[in-house]
Coordinates of C-alpha atoms in Angstrom, one line a residue:
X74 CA 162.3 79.0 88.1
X75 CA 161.7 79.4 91.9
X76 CA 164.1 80.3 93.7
X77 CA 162.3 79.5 97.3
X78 CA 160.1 82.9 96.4
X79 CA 157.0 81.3 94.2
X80 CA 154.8 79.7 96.8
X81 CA 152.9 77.9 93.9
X82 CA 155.8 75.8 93.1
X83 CA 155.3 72.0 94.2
X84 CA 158.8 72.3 96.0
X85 CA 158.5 75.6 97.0
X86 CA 160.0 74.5 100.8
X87 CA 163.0 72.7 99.7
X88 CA 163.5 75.7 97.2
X89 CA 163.0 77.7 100.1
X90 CA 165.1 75.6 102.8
X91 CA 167.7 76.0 99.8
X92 CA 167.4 80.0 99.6
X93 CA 167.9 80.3 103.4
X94 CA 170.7 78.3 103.4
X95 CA 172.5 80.5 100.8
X96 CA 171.3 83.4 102.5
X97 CA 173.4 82.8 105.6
X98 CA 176.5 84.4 104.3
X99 CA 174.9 87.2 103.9
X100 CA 173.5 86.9 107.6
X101 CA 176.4 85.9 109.2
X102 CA 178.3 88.9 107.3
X103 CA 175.6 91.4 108.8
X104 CA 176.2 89.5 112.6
X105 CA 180.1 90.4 111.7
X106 CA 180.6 93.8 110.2
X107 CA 177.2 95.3 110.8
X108 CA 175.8 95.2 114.1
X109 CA 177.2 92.7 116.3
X110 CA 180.9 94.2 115.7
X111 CA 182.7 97.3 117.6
X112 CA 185.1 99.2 116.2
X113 CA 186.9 99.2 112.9
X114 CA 184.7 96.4 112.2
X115 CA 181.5 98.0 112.8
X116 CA 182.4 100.8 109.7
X117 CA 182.0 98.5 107.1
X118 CA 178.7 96.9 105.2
X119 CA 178.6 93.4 104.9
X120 CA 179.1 93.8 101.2
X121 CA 182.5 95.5 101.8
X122 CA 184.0 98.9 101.7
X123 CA 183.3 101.7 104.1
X124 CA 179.8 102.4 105.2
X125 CA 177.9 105.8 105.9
X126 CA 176.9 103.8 109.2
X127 CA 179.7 104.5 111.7
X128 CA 180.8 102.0 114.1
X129 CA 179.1 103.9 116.9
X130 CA 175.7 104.1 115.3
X131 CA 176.2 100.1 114.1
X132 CA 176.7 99.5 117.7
X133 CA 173.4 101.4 118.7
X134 CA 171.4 99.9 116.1
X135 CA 172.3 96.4 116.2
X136 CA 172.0 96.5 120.3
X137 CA 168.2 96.7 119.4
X138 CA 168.3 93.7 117.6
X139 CA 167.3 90.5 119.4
X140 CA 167.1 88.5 116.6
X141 CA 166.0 88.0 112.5
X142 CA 163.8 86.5 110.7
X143 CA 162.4 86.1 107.0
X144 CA 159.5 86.7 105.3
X145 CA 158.0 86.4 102.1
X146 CA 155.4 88.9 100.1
X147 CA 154.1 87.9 97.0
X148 CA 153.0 89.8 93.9
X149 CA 148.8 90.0 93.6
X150 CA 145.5 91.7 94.1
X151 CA 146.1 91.8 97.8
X152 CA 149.5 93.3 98.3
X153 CA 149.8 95.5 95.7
X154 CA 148.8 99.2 95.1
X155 CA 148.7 100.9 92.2
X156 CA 150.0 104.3 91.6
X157 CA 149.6 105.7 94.9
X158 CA 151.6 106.1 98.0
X159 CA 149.6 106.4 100.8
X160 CA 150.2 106.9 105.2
X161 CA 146.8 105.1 105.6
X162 CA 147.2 102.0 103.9
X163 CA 147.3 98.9 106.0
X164 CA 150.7 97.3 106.1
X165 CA 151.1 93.8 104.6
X166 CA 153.6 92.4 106.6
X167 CA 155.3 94.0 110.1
X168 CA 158.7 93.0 110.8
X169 CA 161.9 94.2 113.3
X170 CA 164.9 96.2 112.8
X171 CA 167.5 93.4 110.9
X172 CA 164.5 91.7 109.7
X173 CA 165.0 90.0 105.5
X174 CA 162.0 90.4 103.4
X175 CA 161.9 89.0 100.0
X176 CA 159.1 90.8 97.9
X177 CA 157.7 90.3 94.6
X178 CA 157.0 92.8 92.1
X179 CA 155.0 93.4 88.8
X180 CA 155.8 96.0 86.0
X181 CA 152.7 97.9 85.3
X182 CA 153.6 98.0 81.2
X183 CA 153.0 93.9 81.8
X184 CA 149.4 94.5 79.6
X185 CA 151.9 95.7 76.4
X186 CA 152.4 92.1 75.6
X187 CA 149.7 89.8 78.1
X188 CA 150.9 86.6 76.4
X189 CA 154.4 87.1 77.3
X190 CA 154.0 89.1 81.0
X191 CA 150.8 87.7 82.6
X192 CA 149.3 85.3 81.2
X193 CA 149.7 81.7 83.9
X194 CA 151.0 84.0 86.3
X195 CA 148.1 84.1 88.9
X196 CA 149.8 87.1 90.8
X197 CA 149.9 89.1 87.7
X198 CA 146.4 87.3 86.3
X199 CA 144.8 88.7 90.2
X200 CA 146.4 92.5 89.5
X201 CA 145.6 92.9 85.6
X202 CA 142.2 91.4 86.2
X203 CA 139.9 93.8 84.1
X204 CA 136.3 93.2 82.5
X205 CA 133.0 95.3 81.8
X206 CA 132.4 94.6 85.7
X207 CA 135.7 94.6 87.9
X208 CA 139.1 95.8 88.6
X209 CA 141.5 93.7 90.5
X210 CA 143.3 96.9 91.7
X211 CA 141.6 100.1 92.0
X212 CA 142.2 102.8 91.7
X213 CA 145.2 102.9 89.6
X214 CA 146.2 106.5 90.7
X215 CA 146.0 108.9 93.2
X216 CA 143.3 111.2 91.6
X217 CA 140.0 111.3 91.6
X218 CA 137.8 107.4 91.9
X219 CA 135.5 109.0 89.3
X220 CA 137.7 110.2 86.9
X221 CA 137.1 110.4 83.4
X222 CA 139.1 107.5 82.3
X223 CA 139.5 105.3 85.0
X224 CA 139.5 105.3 88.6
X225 CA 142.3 107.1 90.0
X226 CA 142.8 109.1 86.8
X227 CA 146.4 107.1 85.8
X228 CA 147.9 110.1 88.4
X229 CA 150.5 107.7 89.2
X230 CA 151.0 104.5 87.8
X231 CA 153.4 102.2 89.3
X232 CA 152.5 98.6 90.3
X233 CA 153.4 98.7 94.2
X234 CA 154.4 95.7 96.7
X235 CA 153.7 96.4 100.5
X236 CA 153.7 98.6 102.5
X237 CA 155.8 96.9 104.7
X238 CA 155.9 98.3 108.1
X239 CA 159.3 98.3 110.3
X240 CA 158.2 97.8 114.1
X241 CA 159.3 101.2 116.3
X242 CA 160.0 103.5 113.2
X243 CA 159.0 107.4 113.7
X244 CA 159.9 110.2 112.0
X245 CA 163.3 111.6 112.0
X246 CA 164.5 108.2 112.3
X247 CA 166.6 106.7 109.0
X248 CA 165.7 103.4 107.4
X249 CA 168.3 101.1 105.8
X250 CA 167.7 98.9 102.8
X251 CA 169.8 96.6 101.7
X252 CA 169.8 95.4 98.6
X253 CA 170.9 91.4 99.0
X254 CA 169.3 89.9 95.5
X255 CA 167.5 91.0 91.9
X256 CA 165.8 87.8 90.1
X257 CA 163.9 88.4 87.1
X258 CA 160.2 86.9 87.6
X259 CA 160.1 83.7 85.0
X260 CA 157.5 84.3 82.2
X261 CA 154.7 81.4 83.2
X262 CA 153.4 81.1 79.5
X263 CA 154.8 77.3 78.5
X264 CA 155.6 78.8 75.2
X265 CA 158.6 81.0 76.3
X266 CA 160.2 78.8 79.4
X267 CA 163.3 79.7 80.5
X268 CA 162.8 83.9 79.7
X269 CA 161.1 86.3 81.1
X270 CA 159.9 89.7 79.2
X271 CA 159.6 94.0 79.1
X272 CA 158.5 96.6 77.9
X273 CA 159.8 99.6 76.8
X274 CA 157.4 102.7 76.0
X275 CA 158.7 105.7 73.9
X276 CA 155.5 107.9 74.8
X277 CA 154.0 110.8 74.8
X278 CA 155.8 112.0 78.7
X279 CA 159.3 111.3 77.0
X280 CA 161.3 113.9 76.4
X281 CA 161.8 113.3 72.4
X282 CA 158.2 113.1 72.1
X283 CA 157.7 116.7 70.3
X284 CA 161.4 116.5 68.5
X285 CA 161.2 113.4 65.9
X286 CA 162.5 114.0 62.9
X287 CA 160.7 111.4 60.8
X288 CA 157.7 109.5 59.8
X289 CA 154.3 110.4 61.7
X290 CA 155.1 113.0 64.0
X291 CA 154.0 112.7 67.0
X292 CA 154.0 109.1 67.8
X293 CA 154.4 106.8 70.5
X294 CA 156.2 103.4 69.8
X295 CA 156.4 100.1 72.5
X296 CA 159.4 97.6 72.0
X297 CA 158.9 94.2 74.0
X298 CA 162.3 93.1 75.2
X299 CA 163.3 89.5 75.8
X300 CA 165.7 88.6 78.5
X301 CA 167.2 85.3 80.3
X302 CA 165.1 84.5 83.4
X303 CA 167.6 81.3 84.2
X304 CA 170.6 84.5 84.4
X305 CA 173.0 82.8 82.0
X306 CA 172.7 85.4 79.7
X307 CA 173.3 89.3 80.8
X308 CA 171.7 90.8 78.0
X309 CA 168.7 91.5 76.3
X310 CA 167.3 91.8 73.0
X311 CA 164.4 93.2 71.3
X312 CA 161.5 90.8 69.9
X313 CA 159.4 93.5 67.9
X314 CA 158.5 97.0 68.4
X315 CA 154.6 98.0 67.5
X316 CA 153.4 101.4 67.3
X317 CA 150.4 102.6 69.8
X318 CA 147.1 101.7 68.3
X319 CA 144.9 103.5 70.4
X320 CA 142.9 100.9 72.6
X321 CA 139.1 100.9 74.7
X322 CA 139.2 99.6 77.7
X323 CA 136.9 97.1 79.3
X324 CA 134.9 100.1 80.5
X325 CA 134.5 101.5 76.8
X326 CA 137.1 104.3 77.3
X327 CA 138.8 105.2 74.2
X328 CA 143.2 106.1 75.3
X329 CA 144.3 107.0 72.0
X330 CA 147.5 107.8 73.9
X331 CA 149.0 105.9 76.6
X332 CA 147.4 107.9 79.6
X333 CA 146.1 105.1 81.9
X334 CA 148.1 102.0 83.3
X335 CA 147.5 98.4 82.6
X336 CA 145.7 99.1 79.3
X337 CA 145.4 95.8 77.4
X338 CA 147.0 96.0 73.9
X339 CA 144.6 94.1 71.5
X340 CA 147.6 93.1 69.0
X341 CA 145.0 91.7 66.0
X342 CA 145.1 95.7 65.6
X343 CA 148.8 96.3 65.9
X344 CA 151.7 95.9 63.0
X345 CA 154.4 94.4 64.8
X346 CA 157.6 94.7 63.5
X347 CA 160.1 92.1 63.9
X348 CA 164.1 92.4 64.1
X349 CA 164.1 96.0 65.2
X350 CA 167.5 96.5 67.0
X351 CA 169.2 93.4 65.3
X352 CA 172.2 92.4 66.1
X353 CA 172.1 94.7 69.1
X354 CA 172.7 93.5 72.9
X355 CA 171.2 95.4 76.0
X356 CA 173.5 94.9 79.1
X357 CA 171.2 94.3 81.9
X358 CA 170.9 95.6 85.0
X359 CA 168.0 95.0 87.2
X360 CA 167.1 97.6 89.2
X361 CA 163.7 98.9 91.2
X362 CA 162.5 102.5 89.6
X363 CA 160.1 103.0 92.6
X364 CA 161.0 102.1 95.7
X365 CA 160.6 104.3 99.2
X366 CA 158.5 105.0 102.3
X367 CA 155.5 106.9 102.7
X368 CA 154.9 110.8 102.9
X369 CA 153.6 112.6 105.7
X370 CA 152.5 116.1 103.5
X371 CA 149.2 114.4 101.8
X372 CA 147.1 111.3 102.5
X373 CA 147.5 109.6 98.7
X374 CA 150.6 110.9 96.5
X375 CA 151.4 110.0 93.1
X376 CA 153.8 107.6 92.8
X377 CA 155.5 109.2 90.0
X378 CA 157.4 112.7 90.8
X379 CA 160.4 111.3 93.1
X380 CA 161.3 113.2 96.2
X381 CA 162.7 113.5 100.1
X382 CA 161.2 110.1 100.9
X383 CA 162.1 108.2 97.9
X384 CA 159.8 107.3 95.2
X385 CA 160.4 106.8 91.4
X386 CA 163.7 107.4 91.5
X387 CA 164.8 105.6 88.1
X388 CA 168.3 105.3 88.9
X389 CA 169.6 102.0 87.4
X390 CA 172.3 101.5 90.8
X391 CA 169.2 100.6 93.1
X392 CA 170.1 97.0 92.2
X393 CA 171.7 94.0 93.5
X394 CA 174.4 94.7 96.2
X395 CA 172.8 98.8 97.2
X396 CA 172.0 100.3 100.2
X397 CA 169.6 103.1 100.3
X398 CA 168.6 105.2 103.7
X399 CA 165.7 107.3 103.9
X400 CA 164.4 109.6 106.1
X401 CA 161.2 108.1 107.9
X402 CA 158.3 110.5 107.6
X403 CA 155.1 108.4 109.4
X404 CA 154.9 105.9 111.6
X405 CA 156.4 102.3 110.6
X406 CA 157.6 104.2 107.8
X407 CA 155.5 101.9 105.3
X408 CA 157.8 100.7 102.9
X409 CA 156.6 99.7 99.3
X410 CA 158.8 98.9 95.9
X411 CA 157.7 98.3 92.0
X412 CA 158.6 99.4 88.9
X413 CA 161.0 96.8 88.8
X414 CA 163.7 97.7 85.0
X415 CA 165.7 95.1 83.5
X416 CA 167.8 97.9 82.4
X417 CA 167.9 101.5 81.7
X418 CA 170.1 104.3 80.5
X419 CA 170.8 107.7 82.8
X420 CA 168.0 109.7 81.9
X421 CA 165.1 107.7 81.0
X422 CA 165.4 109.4 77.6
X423 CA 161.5 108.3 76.0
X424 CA 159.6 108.0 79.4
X425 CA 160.4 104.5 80.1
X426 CA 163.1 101.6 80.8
X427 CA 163.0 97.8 80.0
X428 CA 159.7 97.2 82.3
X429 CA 160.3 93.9 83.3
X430 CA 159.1 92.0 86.6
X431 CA 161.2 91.0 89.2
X432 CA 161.9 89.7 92.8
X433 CA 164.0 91.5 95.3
X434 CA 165.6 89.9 98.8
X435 CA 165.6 93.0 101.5
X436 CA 167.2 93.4 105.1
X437 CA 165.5 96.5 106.8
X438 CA 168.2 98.3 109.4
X439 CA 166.4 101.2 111.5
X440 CA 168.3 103.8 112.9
X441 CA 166.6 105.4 115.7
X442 CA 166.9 109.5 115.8
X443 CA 168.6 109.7 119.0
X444 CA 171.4 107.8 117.7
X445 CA 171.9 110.0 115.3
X446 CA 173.6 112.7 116.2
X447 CA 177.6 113.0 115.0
X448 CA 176.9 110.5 112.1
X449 CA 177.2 111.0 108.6
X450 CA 173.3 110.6 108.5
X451 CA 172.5 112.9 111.1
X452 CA 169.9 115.3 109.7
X453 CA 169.0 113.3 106.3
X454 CA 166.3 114.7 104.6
X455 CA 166.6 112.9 100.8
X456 CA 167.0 109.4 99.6
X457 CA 170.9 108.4 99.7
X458 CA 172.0 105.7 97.6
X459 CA 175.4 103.4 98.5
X460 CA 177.1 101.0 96.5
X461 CA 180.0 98.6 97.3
X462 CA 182.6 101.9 95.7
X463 CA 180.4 105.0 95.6
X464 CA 177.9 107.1 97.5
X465 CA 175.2 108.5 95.2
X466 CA 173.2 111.6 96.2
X467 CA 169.7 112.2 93.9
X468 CA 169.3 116.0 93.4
X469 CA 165.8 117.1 92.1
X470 CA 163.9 120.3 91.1
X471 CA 162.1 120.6 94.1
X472 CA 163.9 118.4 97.4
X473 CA 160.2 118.2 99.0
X474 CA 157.5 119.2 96.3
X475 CA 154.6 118.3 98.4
X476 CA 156.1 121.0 100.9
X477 CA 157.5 123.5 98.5
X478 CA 154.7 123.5 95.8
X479 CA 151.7 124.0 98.3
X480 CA 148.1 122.7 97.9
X481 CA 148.3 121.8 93.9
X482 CA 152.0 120.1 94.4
X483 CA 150.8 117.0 92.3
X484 CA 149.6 119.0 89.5
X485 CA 152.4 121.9 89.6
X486 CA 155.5 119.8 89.7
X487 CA 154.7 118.4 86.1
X488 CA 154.7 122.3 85.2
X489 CA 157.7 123.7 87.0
X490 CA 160.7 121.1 86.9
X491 CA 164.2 121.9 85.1
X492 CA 167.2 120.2 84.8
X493 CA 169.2 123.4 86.2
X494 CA 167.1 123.1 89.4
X495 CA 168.1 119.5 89.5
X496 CA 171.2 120.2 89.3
X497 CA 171.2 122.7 91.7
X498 CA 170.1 120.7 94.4
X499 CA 172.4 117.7 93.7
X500 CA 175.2 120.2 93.9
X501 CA 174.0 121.6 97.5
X502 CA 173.5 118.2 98.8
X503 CA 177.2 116.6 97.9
X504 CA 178.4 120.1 99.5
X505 CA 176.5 119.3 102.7
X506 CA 178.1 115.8 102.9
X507 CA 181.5 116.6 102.1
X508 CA 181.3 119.3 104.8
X509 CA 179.4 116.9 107.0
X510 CA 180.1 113.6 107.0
X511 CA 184.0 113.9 105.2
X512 CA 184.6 117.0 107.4
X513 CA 185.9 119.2 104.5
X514 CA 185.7 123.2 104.1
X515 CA 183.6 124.5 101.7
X516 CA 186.2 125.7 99.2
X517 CA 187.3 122.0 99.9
X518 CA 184.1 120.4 98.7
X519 CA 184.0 122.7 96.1
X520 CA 187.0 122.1 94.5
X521 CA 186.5 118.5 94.9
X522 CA 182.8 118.7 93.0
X523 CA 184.6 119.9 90.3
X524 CA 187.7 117.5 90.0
X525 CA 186.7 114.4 91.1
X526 CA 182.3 113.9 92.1
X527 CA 180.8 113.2 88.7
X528 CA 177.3 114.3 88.2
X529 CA 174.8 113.1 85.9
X530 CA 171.0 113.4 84.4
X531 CA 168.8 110.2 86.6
X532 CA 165.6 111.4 84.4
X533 CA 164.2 113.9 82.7
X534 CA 160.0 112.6 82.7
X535 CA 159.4 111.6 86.2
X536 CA 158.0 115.3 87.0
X537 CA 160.0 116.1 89.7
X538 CA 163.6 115.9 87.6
X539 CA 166.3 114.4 88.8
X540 CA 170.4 114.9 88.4
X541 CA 172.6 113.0 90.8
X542 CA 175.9 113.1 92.1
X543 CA 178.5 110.1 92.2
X544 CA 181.7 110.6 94.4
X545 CA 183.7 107.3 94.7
X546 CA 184.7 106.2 98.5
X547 CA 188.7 105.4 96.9
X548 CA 189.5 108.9 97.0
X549 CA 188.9 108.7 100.8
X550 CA 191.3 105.9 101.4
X551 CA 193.9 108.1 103.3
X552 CA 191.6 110.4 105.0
X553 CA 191.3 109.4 108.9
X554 CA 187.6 109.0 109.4

């Protein structure tokens, strides 16, 4: 169903005039709270509750914003890249500080089940476009264009929108992303109206892969995953699960494992079986895996370690209603998002979540580092996460791999991560913003880690593994800011 974001549609302006229109809460909310408001005002977010921007820094910030508009950035072969995050790619759209920016995105698992996931979906028809000849995206991976099993080597495989570029943005400034809206993208096959589809890949990266306990060991299964695209339901369920048949691809490459994105399944050589998980509902929660701005350290970096800048993430609360800030490494700090999830569980447990498309609504916010100063995001060097009750800090192994790791970072951080590293750096980083932005001692944050911030596993197959920490803004309520 369009929702004013499917340019194809044959109302797509009165679905878009519609979408605006709906939207101007949210603006108005952002004129009010955010930027346009002094004092006590100014400290909270437009979706409520207090804010990591302080009324001072609101002030600064939304004094450089003469007004906002709206864009829109479709899903297709050119404005997507795949598996890569790059400082030299050519941004798809500029826009200004306050600026809304509704972006589609494509899972990169959508080949698992083609009928269901791309097939009368021109956008994802343009990117999966593969024959004896031609690519519609390539490479698919930061490695080498030769590689042995197709260009980019699979060293990275996420299925990025953008980069978009945020007029005046340098390093040491911080970027804000809101969060406004999560739509699942409607399947376009006739056949299935009304749902959209994921997929769900218990492969060879996952951390049971080497500890099954039955049947043919190792193995590496794919569950398709049917959910609501009209969002009257709030769950999914699984359709059929098939294991990994070992496919050629157009270029007569055998994968006997999964080790190359977009591979297309040919299911007249899978056994699909049907009712696996019956009777079970999946809550969902739609959420981007991959979403961040481009690294200064190297020219193209896998997309799938996380680290200081963002990345692959794979926490399920970068969804509807979050902020995120990160700390902008290159000029117009180049923005991009994919790996859209219907839903996933902390952890990431078998190397994958529901991989299901979807379309995101944006608002951009750039702090500029001279306003910076005194603020609770003075000096941020990692990707901070805010929701309407808690701030979420993302520990991994190695804060900055590309800088700790040296020359052979994107091959060495597959090697080297640990979930005790993880954890250590989650730990030092709520420390630091307990001391910093609450203005606690250190035997105060301490003591307050161990009572009250709860900290959990975000993945343990993204390379660079992550543990983060979740302290809820309630327990501030008394505390004079």
């Amino acid at each position: 169903m369009c929702a004013g974001d499917d340019p194809t549609c044959h109302a797509f302006e009165e679905h878009r005039r519609r979408f605006r229109r709906d939207l101007e809460p949210e603006r108005r909310a952002f004129l009010k709270s955010g930027f346009a408001a002094t004092g006590a005002a100014a400290a909270a977010l437009a979706a409520g509750g207090p804010s990591l921007v302080s009324p001072a820094l609101a002030e600064a910030s939304g004094a450089k914003i003469a007004a906002t508009a709206h864009y829109h950035l479709p899903a297709n072969a050119e404005t997507v890249h795949w598996g890569f995050f790059s400082r030299s790619l050519k941004p798809k759209v500029e826009i200004g500080s306050g600026d809304f920016v509704t972006i589609e995105t494509l899972t990169h698992q959508a080949s698992d089940d083609a009928e269901r996931m791309i097939q009368g979906d021109p956008g994802a028809e343009s990117v999966y476009l593969w024959t004896k000849d031609k690519m519609g995206v390539s490479p698919r991976g930061a490695g080498a264009l030769d590689a042995k099993i197709g260009p980019g080597g699979g060293l990275g495989v996420h299925i990025c929108t953008g980069p978009v570029a945020i007029r005046g943005s340098e390093p040491g400034d911080v970027l804000e992303v809101r969060i406004l809206d999560v739509a699942p993208r409607p399947c376009a096959n006739p056949k299935y109206k009304g749902l959209t589809f994921g997929s769900n890949a218990a492969a060879w990266w996952g951390y049971h892969y080497n500890d099954l306990i039955t049947g043919d060991k190792p193995r590496e299964v794919v569950t398709i995953y049917e959910v609501d695209a009209t969002g009257e339901r709030d769950w999914a369920r699984a359709v059929y699960s098939f294991r990994w048949p070992g496919v050629t691809d157009p270029f007569g490459v055998s994968h006997p494992t999964i080790d190359y994105p977009g591979l297309p399944v040919d299911h007249s050589k899978t056994q699909k079986t049907f009712e696996v998980l019956k009777g079970i509902r999946v809550p969902i929660r739609p959420h981007f895996g991959t979403m961040g701005v481009a690294p200064a350290e190297a020219d193209r970096v896998n997309t799938i370690p996380p680290s200081y800048t963002g990345g692959n993430i794979d926490n399920w609360r970068i969804g509807k209603g979050a902020t995120l800030y990160y700390p902008v490494a290159v000029p117009g700090a180049l923005f991009s998002v994919g790996d859209p999830h219907a839903s996933q569980g902390d952890s990431e447990l078998c190397g994958t979540a529901i991989e299901c498309s979807l379309t995101g609504t944006f608002q951009f916010i750039l702090h500029k580092k001279a306003d910076l100063p005194g603020t609770p995001l003075e000096a941020l060097d990692f990707p901070m996460i805010e929701t309407r009750e808690d701030w979420v800090l993302s520990g991994f192994s190695y804060p900055n791999y590309l800088r700790d790791l040296g020359p052979d970072a994107q091959t060495a951080i597959f090697q080297k991560s640990s979930i005790d590293l993880a954890m250590r750096d989650a730990f030092r980083k709520m420390r630091q913003f307990l001391m910093h932005a609450k203005g606690l001692t250190e035997d105060e944050a301490i003591s307050l880690m161990s009572v009250a911030v709860d900290f959990g596993i975000t993945q343990v197959v993204d390379g660079n593994w992550g543990v983060h920490a979740v302290v809820k803004k309630a327990i501030f309520a008394d505390r004079a800011a």
